[in-house]
mmCIF file of C-alpha atoms in Angstrom:
data_model
loop_
_atom_site.group_PDB
_atom_site.id
_atom_site.type_symbol
_atom_site.label_atom_id
_atom_site.label_comp_id
_atom_site.label_asym_id
_atom_site.label_seq_id
_atom_site.Cartn_x
_atom_site.Cartn_y
_atom_site.Cartn_z
ATOM 1 C CA MET I 28 -0.458 0.184 -0.191
ATOM 2 C CA TYR I 29 1.417 3.402 -0.850
ATOM 3 C CA SER I 30 2.305 5.730 1.653
ATOM 4 C CA VAL I 31 3.388 9.148 -0.164
ATOM 5 C CA ILE I 32 2.329 10.603 -3.480
ATOM 6 C CA VAL I 33 4.593 12.899 -5.616
ATOM 7 C CA VAL I 34 2.836 15.212 -7.984
ATOM 8 C CA PRO I 35 5.234 16.537 -10.591
ATOM 9 C CA PRO I 36 4.994 20.288 -11.989
ATOM 10 C CA SER I 37 2.190 20.682 -14.179
ATOM 11 C CA CYS I 38 0.675 17.415 -13.370
ATOM 12 C CA GLY I 39 -3.056 17.599 -14.939
ATOM 13 C CA SER I 40 -4.416 14.394 -13.671
ATOM 14 C CA VAL I 41 -4.088 11.692 -10.807
ATOM 15 C CA ASP I 42 -2.346 9.282 -13.861
ATOM 16 C CA GLY I 43 0.836 11.281 -14.116
ATOM 17 C CA GLN I 44 1.236 11.102 -9.818
ATOM 18 C CA ILE I 45 3.683 8.866 -8.426
ATOM 19 C CA ARG I 46 2.724 6.567 -5.690
ATOM 20 C CA ILE I 47 5.524 4.935 -3.248
ATOM 21 C CA ALA I 48 4.868 2.629 -0.545
ATOM 22 C CA THR I 49 6.770 2.616 2.899
ATOM 23 C CA GLY I 50 10.426 1.646 2.529
ATOM 24 C CA GLU I 51 10.625 2.929 -1.407
ATOM 25 C CA ARG I 52 12.759 5.320 -2.925
ATOM 26 C CA ILE I 53 12.590 7.798 -5.696
ATOM 27 C CA ALA I 54 15.082 10.010 -7.245
ATOM 28 C CA PHE I 55 14.410 13.299 -8.724
ATOM 29 C CA GLY I 56 16.802 15.517 -11.337
ATOM 30 C CA ARG I 57 16.900 16.462 -14.720
ATOM 31 C CA ALA I 58 18.364 13.052 -16.011
ATOM 32 C CA ALA I 59 15.311 10.801 -16.977
ATOM 33 C CA THR I 60 14.896 7.958 -15.127
ATOM 34 C CA ASP I 61 12.549 5.049 -15.551
ATOM 35 C CA ASP I 62 10.682 5.643 -12.229
ATOM 36 C CA GLY I 63 12.202 8.659 -10.800
ATOM 37 C CA LEU I 64 11.178 12.091 -11.213
ATOM 38 C CA THR I 65 12.453 14.455 -14.384
ATOM 39 C CA ILE I 66 12.617 18.182 -13.671
ATOM 40 C CA ALA I 67 13.885 19.400 -17.236
ATOM 41 C CA HIS I 68 16.004 22.506 -16.200
ATOM 42 C CA GLU I 69 19.511 23.102 -17.552
ATOM 43 C CA GLY I 70 19.610 24.607 -13.608
ATOM 44 C CA VAL I 71 18.597 21.078 -11.972
ATOM 45 C CA PRO I 72 21.243 18.323 -11.665
ATOM 46 C CA ARG I 73 20.651 15.215 -12.994
ATOM 47 C CA VAL I 74 20.502 13.597 -9.699
ATOM 48 C CA ALA I 75 18.990 16.664 -7.135
ATOM 49 C CA GLY I 76 17.850 14.493 -4.728
ATOM 50 C CA GLU I 77 15.540 11.638 -3.529
ATOM 51 C CA ILE I 78 12.751 10.978 -2.167
ATOM 52 C CA THR I 79 12.104 8.285 0.212
ATOM 53 C CA ALA I 80 8.730 6.767 2.075
ATOM 54 C CA HIS I 81 8.541 6.346 5.556
ATOM 55 C CA ARG I 82 4.440 5.084 7.133
ATOM 56 C CA ASN I 83 3.262 8.281 7.352
ATOM 57 C CA PHE I 84 6.053 11.261 6.595
ATOM 58 C CA TRP I 85 8.940 10.952 4.257
ATOM 59 C CA LEU I 86 12.514 11.488 4.068
ATOM 60 C CA LEU I 87 14.365 14.359 1.528
ATOM 61 C CA SER I 88 17.698 13.494 0.892
ATOM 62 C CA ASN I 89 19.782 16.935 -1.161
ATOM 63 C CA PHE I 90 22.189 15.370 -3.434
ATOM 64 C CA SER I 91 23.415 19.246 -4.683
ATOM 65 C CA GLU I 92 26.870 20.533 -3.943
ATOM 66 C CA ASP I 93 25.576 24.083 -3.398
ATOM 67 C CA GLN I 94 21.889 24.674 -3.255
ATOM 68 C CA THR I 95 19.621 24.759 -0.178
ATOM 69 C CA TYR I 96 16.324 23.084 -0.951
ATOM 70 C CA VAL I 97 12.983 24.249 0.921
ATOM 71 C CA VAL I 98 9.986 22.313 1.883
ATOM 72 C CA GLU I 99 7.271 24.075 2.549
ATOM 73 C CA ASN I 100 3.834 23.836 4.249
ATOM 74 C CA PRO I 101 1.465 25.312 1.785
ATOM 75 C CA GLU I 102 -1.447 25.223 4.815
ATOM 76 C CA GLY I 103 0.968 26.018 7.027
ATOM 77 C CA ALA I 104 1.301 29.833 6.197
ATOM 78 C CA GLY I 105 5.066 30.440 6.199
ATOM 79 C CA GLU I 106 5.876 26.770 7.814
ATOM 80 C CA HIS I 107 9.014 25.632 6.162
ATOM 81 C CA ILE I 108 12.009 23.453 6.391
ATOM 82 C CA LYS I 109 15.428 23.874 5.214
ATOM 83 C CA VAL I 110 17.505 20.624 3.752
ATOM 84 C CA VAL I 111 20.977 21.931 3.470
ATOM 85 C CA PRO I 112 23.502 20.629 0.100
ATOM 86 C CA GLY I 113 24.614 16.929 1.535
ATOM 87 C CA ARG I 114 21.869 16.333 4.051
ATOM 88 C CA MET I 115 20.725 13.156 3.765
ATOM 89 C CA ASP I 116 17.348 11.821 4.620
ATOM 90 C CA ALA I 117 15.753 15.116 5.763
ATOM 91 C CA PRO I 118 12.443 14.056 7.724
ATOM 92 C CA VAL I 119 9.437 15.767 6.765
ATOM 93 C CA PRO I 120 6.878 16.066 8.684
ATOM 94 C CA PHE I 121 3.955 17.875 6.842
ATOM 95 C CA GLU I 122 1.143 16.149 5.169
ATOM 96 C CA PHE I 123 1.175 18.396 1.850
ATOM 97 C CA SER I 124 4.568 19.302 0.825
ATOM 98 C CA ARG I 125 6.227 21.797 -1.919
ATOM 99 C CA VAL I 126 9.384 21.301 -2.612
ATOM 100 C CA VAL I 127 11.551 24.447 -4.281
ATOM 101 C CA LEU I 128 14.359 23.961 -6.077
ATOM 102 C CA PRO I 129 16.622 27.134 -6.798
ATOM 103 C CA ALA I 130 17.925 27.023 -10.722
ATOM 104 C CA ALA I 131 19.991 29.187 -12.547
ATOM 105 C CA GLY I 132 17.348 32.215 -11.493
ATOM 106 C CA ASP I 133 14.089 30.104 -11.228
ATOM 107 C CA LEU I 134 11.984 28.660 -8.298
ATOM 108 C CA LEU I 135 10.971 25.324 -9.569
ATOM 109 C CA THR I 136 8.650 23.363 -7.358
ATOM 110 C CA PHE I 137 6.935 19.982 -7.422
ATOM 111 C CA ASP I 138 4.622 18.467 -4.290
ATOM 112 C CA VAL I 139 4.479 15.706 -1.938
ATOM 113 C CA TRP I 140 1.851 14.339 -0.167
ATOM 114 C CA ALA I 141 1.383 12.526 2.697
ATOM 115 C CA PRO I 142 -2.109 11.284 3.610
ATOM 116 C CA ARG I 143 -1.855 8.695 6.040
ATOM 117 C CA HIS I 144 -1.161 10.867 8.701
ATOM 118 C CA VAL I 145 -2.721 9.608 11.966
ATOM 119 C CA PHE I 146 -4.028 11.248 14.723
ATOM 120 C CA ARG I 147 -5.232 10.039 17.965
ATOM 121 C CA SER I 148 -7.929 11.865 20.453
ATOM 122 C CA ILE I 149 -6.845 14.793 22.268
ATOM 123 C CA GLU I 150 -9.570 14.399 25.007
ATOM 124 C CA ARG I 151 -8.502 13.321 28.217
ATOM 125 C CA HIS I 152 -10.870 10.450 30.061
ATOM 126 C CA GLY I 153 -10.811 9.441 33.807
ATOM 127 C CA LEU I 154 -7.766 12.037 34.611
ATOM 128 C CA SER I 155 -8.467 14.085 37.905
ATOM 129 C CA GLY I 156 -6.995 16.881 39.713
ATOM 130 C CA ALA I 157 -6.943 20.410 38.029
ATOM 131 C CA ALA I 158 -7.559 21.001 34.135
ATOM 132 C CA THR I 159 -4.320 22.237 32.376
ATOM 133 C CA VAL I 160 -4.629 25.611 32.033
ATOM 134 C CA PRO I 161 -4.343 26.966 27.928
ATOM 135 C CA ALA I 162 -1.471 28.361 26.616
ATOM 136 C CA PHE I 163 -3.254 30.972 24.898
ATOM 137 C CA ALA I 164 -6.207 32.233 26.291
ATOM 138 C CA LEU I 165 -8.570 33.796 22.950
ATOM 139 C CA ASP I 166 -11.998 34.144 23.016
ATOM 140 C CA ARG I 167 -13.271 33.556 19.232
ATOM 141 C CA THR I 168 -16.165 35.572 19.739
ATOM 142 C CA LYS I 169 -14.486 38.954 20.704
ATOM 143 C CA ARG I 170 -12.999 41.723 18.134
ATOM 144 C CA TYR I 171 -10.030 41.037 18.996
ATOM 145 C CA PHE I 172 -10.037 37.897 17.415
ATOM 146 C CA ALA I 173 -11.723 39.069 14.171
ATOM 147 C CA VAL I 174 -8.522 42.243 14.174
ATOM 148 C CA LEU I 175 -5.926 39.026 14.763
ATOM 149 C CA ALA I 176 -7.972 36.723 11.691
ATOM 150 C CA ALA I 177 -7.979 39.737 9.420
ATOM 151 C CA LEU I 178 -4.388 40.488 10.175
ATOM 152 C CA CYS I 179 -3.218 36.834 9.393
ATOM 153 C CA GLU I 180 -5.889 36.462 6.342
ATOM 154 C CA PRO I 181 -3.197 37.011 3.399
ATOM 155 C CA ARG I 182 -0.895 34.340 4.933
ATOM 156 C CA LEU I 183 -3.883 32.448 5.419
ATOM 157 C CA ARG I 184 -5.013 32.502 1.816
ATOM 158 C CA GLY I 185 -1.759 31.036 0.414
ATOM 159 C CA GLU I 186 0.845 33.598 0.004
ATOM 160 C CA SER I 187 3.397 33.133 2.662
ATOM 161 C CA ARG I 188 5.080 36.052 2.236
ATOM 162 C CA ALA I 189 2.145 38.321 1.724
ATOM 163 C CA PRO I 190 2.658 42.073 3.383
ATOM 164 C CA LEU I 191 0.286 42.524 6.354
ATOM 165 C CA PRO I 192 -2.518 44.625 5.432
ATOM 166 C CA ALA I 193 -2.346 48.329 6.717
ATOM 167 C CA VAL I 194 -4.680 49.687 9.761
ATOM 168 C CA GLU I 195 -6.820 51.391 6.349
ATOM 169 C CA GLN I 196 -7.151 48.076 4.833
ATOM 170 C CA LEU I 197 -7.950 46.327 8.467
ATOM 171 C CA VAL I 198 -10.947 48.757 8.779
ATOM 172 C CA GLU I 199 -12.678 47.896 5.109
ATOM 173 C CA ARG I 200 -11.806 44.371 6.033
ATOM 174 C CA LEU I 201 -13.539 44.495 9.163
ATOM 175 C CA ARG I 202 -16.438 46.966 8.764
ATOM 176 C CA PRO I 203 -18.467 43.824 7.358
ATOM 177 C CA THR I 204 -19.139 42.608 10.828
ATOM 178 C CA TRP I 205 -18.091 45.736 12.854
ATOM 179 C CA PRO I 206 -20.250 48.741 11.224
ATOM 180 C CA THR I 207 -18.564 51.226 14.118
ATOM 181 C CA VAL I 208 -15.092 49.745 13.324
ATOM 182 C CA SER I 209 -12.423 53.115 13.263
ATOM 183 C CA ARG I 210 -8.631 53.243 12.894
ATOM 184 C CA SER I 211 -8.290 54.130 17.011
ATOM 185 C CA ALA I 212 -10.144 50.874 17.497
ATOM 186 C CA VAL I 213 -7.697 48.867 15.098
ATOM 187 C CA TYR I 214 -4.716 50.235 16.934
ATOM 188 C CA TRP I 215 -6.474 49.308 20.827
ATOM 189 C CA ASN I 216 -7.215 45.846 19.601
ATOM 190 C CA ILE I 217 -3.638 45.542 18.224
ATOM 191 C CA ASP I 218 -1.994 46.479 21.487
ATOM 192 C CA TYR I 219 -4.475 44.565 23.321
ATOM 193 C CA LEU I 220 -2.975 41.519 21.596
ATOM 194 C CA ALA I 221 0.077 42.422 22.340
ATOM 195 C CA VAL I 222 0.011 42.419 25.750
ATOM 196 C CA LYS I 223 -2.601 39.316 26.020
ATOM 197 C CA LEU I 224 -0.226 37.249 23.688
ATOM 198 C CA ARG I 225 3.103 38.833 26.003
ATOM 199 C CA LEU I 226 4.693 40.187 23.382
ATOM 200 C CA ARG I 227 4.922 43.735 25.255
ATOM 201 C CA PRO I 228 4.818 44.252 28.922
ATOM 202 C CA GLY I 229 1.397 45.638 30.243
ATOM 203 C CA PRO I 230 0.503 49.381 30.773
ATOM 204 C CA ASP I 231 1.699 48.735 34.741
ATOM 205 C CA THR I 232 5.578 47.709 33.621
ATOM 206 C CA ALA I 233 8.222 50.470 31.972
ATOM 207 C CA ASP I 234 8.129 49.939 28.086
ATOM 208 C CA PRO I 235 10.766 52.164 26.936
ATOM 209 C CA GLY I 236 11.471 51.668 23.527
ATOM 210 C CA SER I 237 8.092 50.157 22.279
ATOM 211 C CA PRO I 238 8.002 48.388 18.971
ATOM 212 C CA ARG I 239 6.543 50.208 16.574
ATOM 213 C CA LEU I 240 3.018 49.327 14.768
ATOM 214 C CA ASN I 241 4.314 47.218 12.124
ATOM 215 C CA GLY I 242 6.631 45.371 14.228
ATOM 216 C CA LYS I 243 3.879 44.636 16.131
ATOM 217 C CA LYS I 244 1.557 43.105 13.476
ATOM 218 C CA GLU I 245 4.650 40.540 12.188
ATOM 219 C CA SER I 246 5.148 39.482 15.651
ATOM 220 C CA LEU I 247 1.446 39.188 16.443
ATOM 221 C CA VAL I 248 0.951 36.910 13.325
ATOM 222 C CA SER I 249 4.085 35.377 13.303
ATOM 223 C CA LEU I 250 2.928 33.955 16.846
ATOM 224 C CA ALA I 251 -0.695 33.205 15.441
ATOM 225 C CA LEU I 252 0.262 31.252 12.548
ATOM 226 C CA ARG I 253 2.874 29.275 14.330
ATOM 227 C CA PHE I 254 0.918 27.602 17.160
ATOM 228 C CA ASP I 255 -2.160 27.605 15.048
ATOM 229 C CA LEU I 256 -4.413 30.219 16.819
ATOM 230 C CA VAL I 257 -5.511 31.677 13.816
ATOM 231 C CA ARG I 258 -6.611 28.872 10.955
ATOM 232 C CA GLU I 259 -8.703 29.255 7.657
ATOM 233 C CA ASP I 260 -11.436 28.064 9.085
ATOM 234 C CA ASP I 261 -11.771 30.963 11.843
ATOM 235 C CA LEU I 262 -11.705 33.668 8.629
ATOM 236 C CA THR I 263 -15.185 32.974 8.795
ATOM 237 C CA ALA I 264 -15.110 35.498 11.604
ATOM 238 C CA LEU I 265 -15.081 37.893 8.958
ATOM 239 C CA ALA I 266 -17.951 36.782 7.429
ATOM 240 C CA ALA I 267 -20.790 39.267 7.484
ATOM 241 C CA PRO I 268 -24.234 37.626 8.475
ATOM 242 C CA ALA I 269 -26.495 36.282 6.202
ATOM 243 C CA SER I 270 -29.221 38.949 7.337
ATOM 244 C CA ALA I 271 -26.718 42.202 6.979
ATOM 245 C CA ALA I 272 -25.432 40.844 3.728
ATOM 246 C CA ALA I 273 -28.537 40.520 2.143
ATOM 247 C CA SER I 274 -29.480 44.121 3.342
ATOM 248 C CA ARG I 275 -27.105 45.767 1.470
ATOM 249 C CA VAL I 276 -28.177 43.788 -1.725
ATOM 250 C CA ILE I 277 -31.423 45.033 -1.437
ATOM 251 C CA ARG I 278 -30.547 48.554 -0.800
#
């Protein structure tokens, strides 16, 4: 039974995918192989690397002499690992991965899927004693969470290097669910989030050299995406209620 699926560049059908089972491996590179992945580009080494399936994850070997490969998590809003030249059998934990190869000024990509990830229930049954204190106490019904979701939205939509929205853009994005939103309200909520998530001291603590707004926004988004405090499903917090959307159409 296969455990890893390799999707070549510009693969347009299931027939073009390469399936490998645990313990099996395929090479990729410029040189054509019968059972490997051929990437026809002069900037790709003849044998650039190797992929090995291992149960519910896979291993990447980099045979390049001077190029680092990057494996991105398309669902992770910037999450990635680097595999340096000569590294053998680097484990890749992502269920969906995009391998990025630098090649003579271009960035070439192909996908690798590991669809057989296994999960156990996270519920605790029959354990006595005090409950564990949450690492980050966020209320998804509050306006500060909508501000955080709006900040994270560009990178959650699939562009890991997307610029963060300016305050004016945040105001417009939040208006459907928060008609009275203002620039000052957005500023206040960003400051509040920075304190709540312990990125800066509280107002009763001396804080010389407080970070600029852009630095705070970047820190908030980085923390939120790194620990999955905001997921793509949470972007529903930015959607206007059906009744409000209907009323705008009628007008």
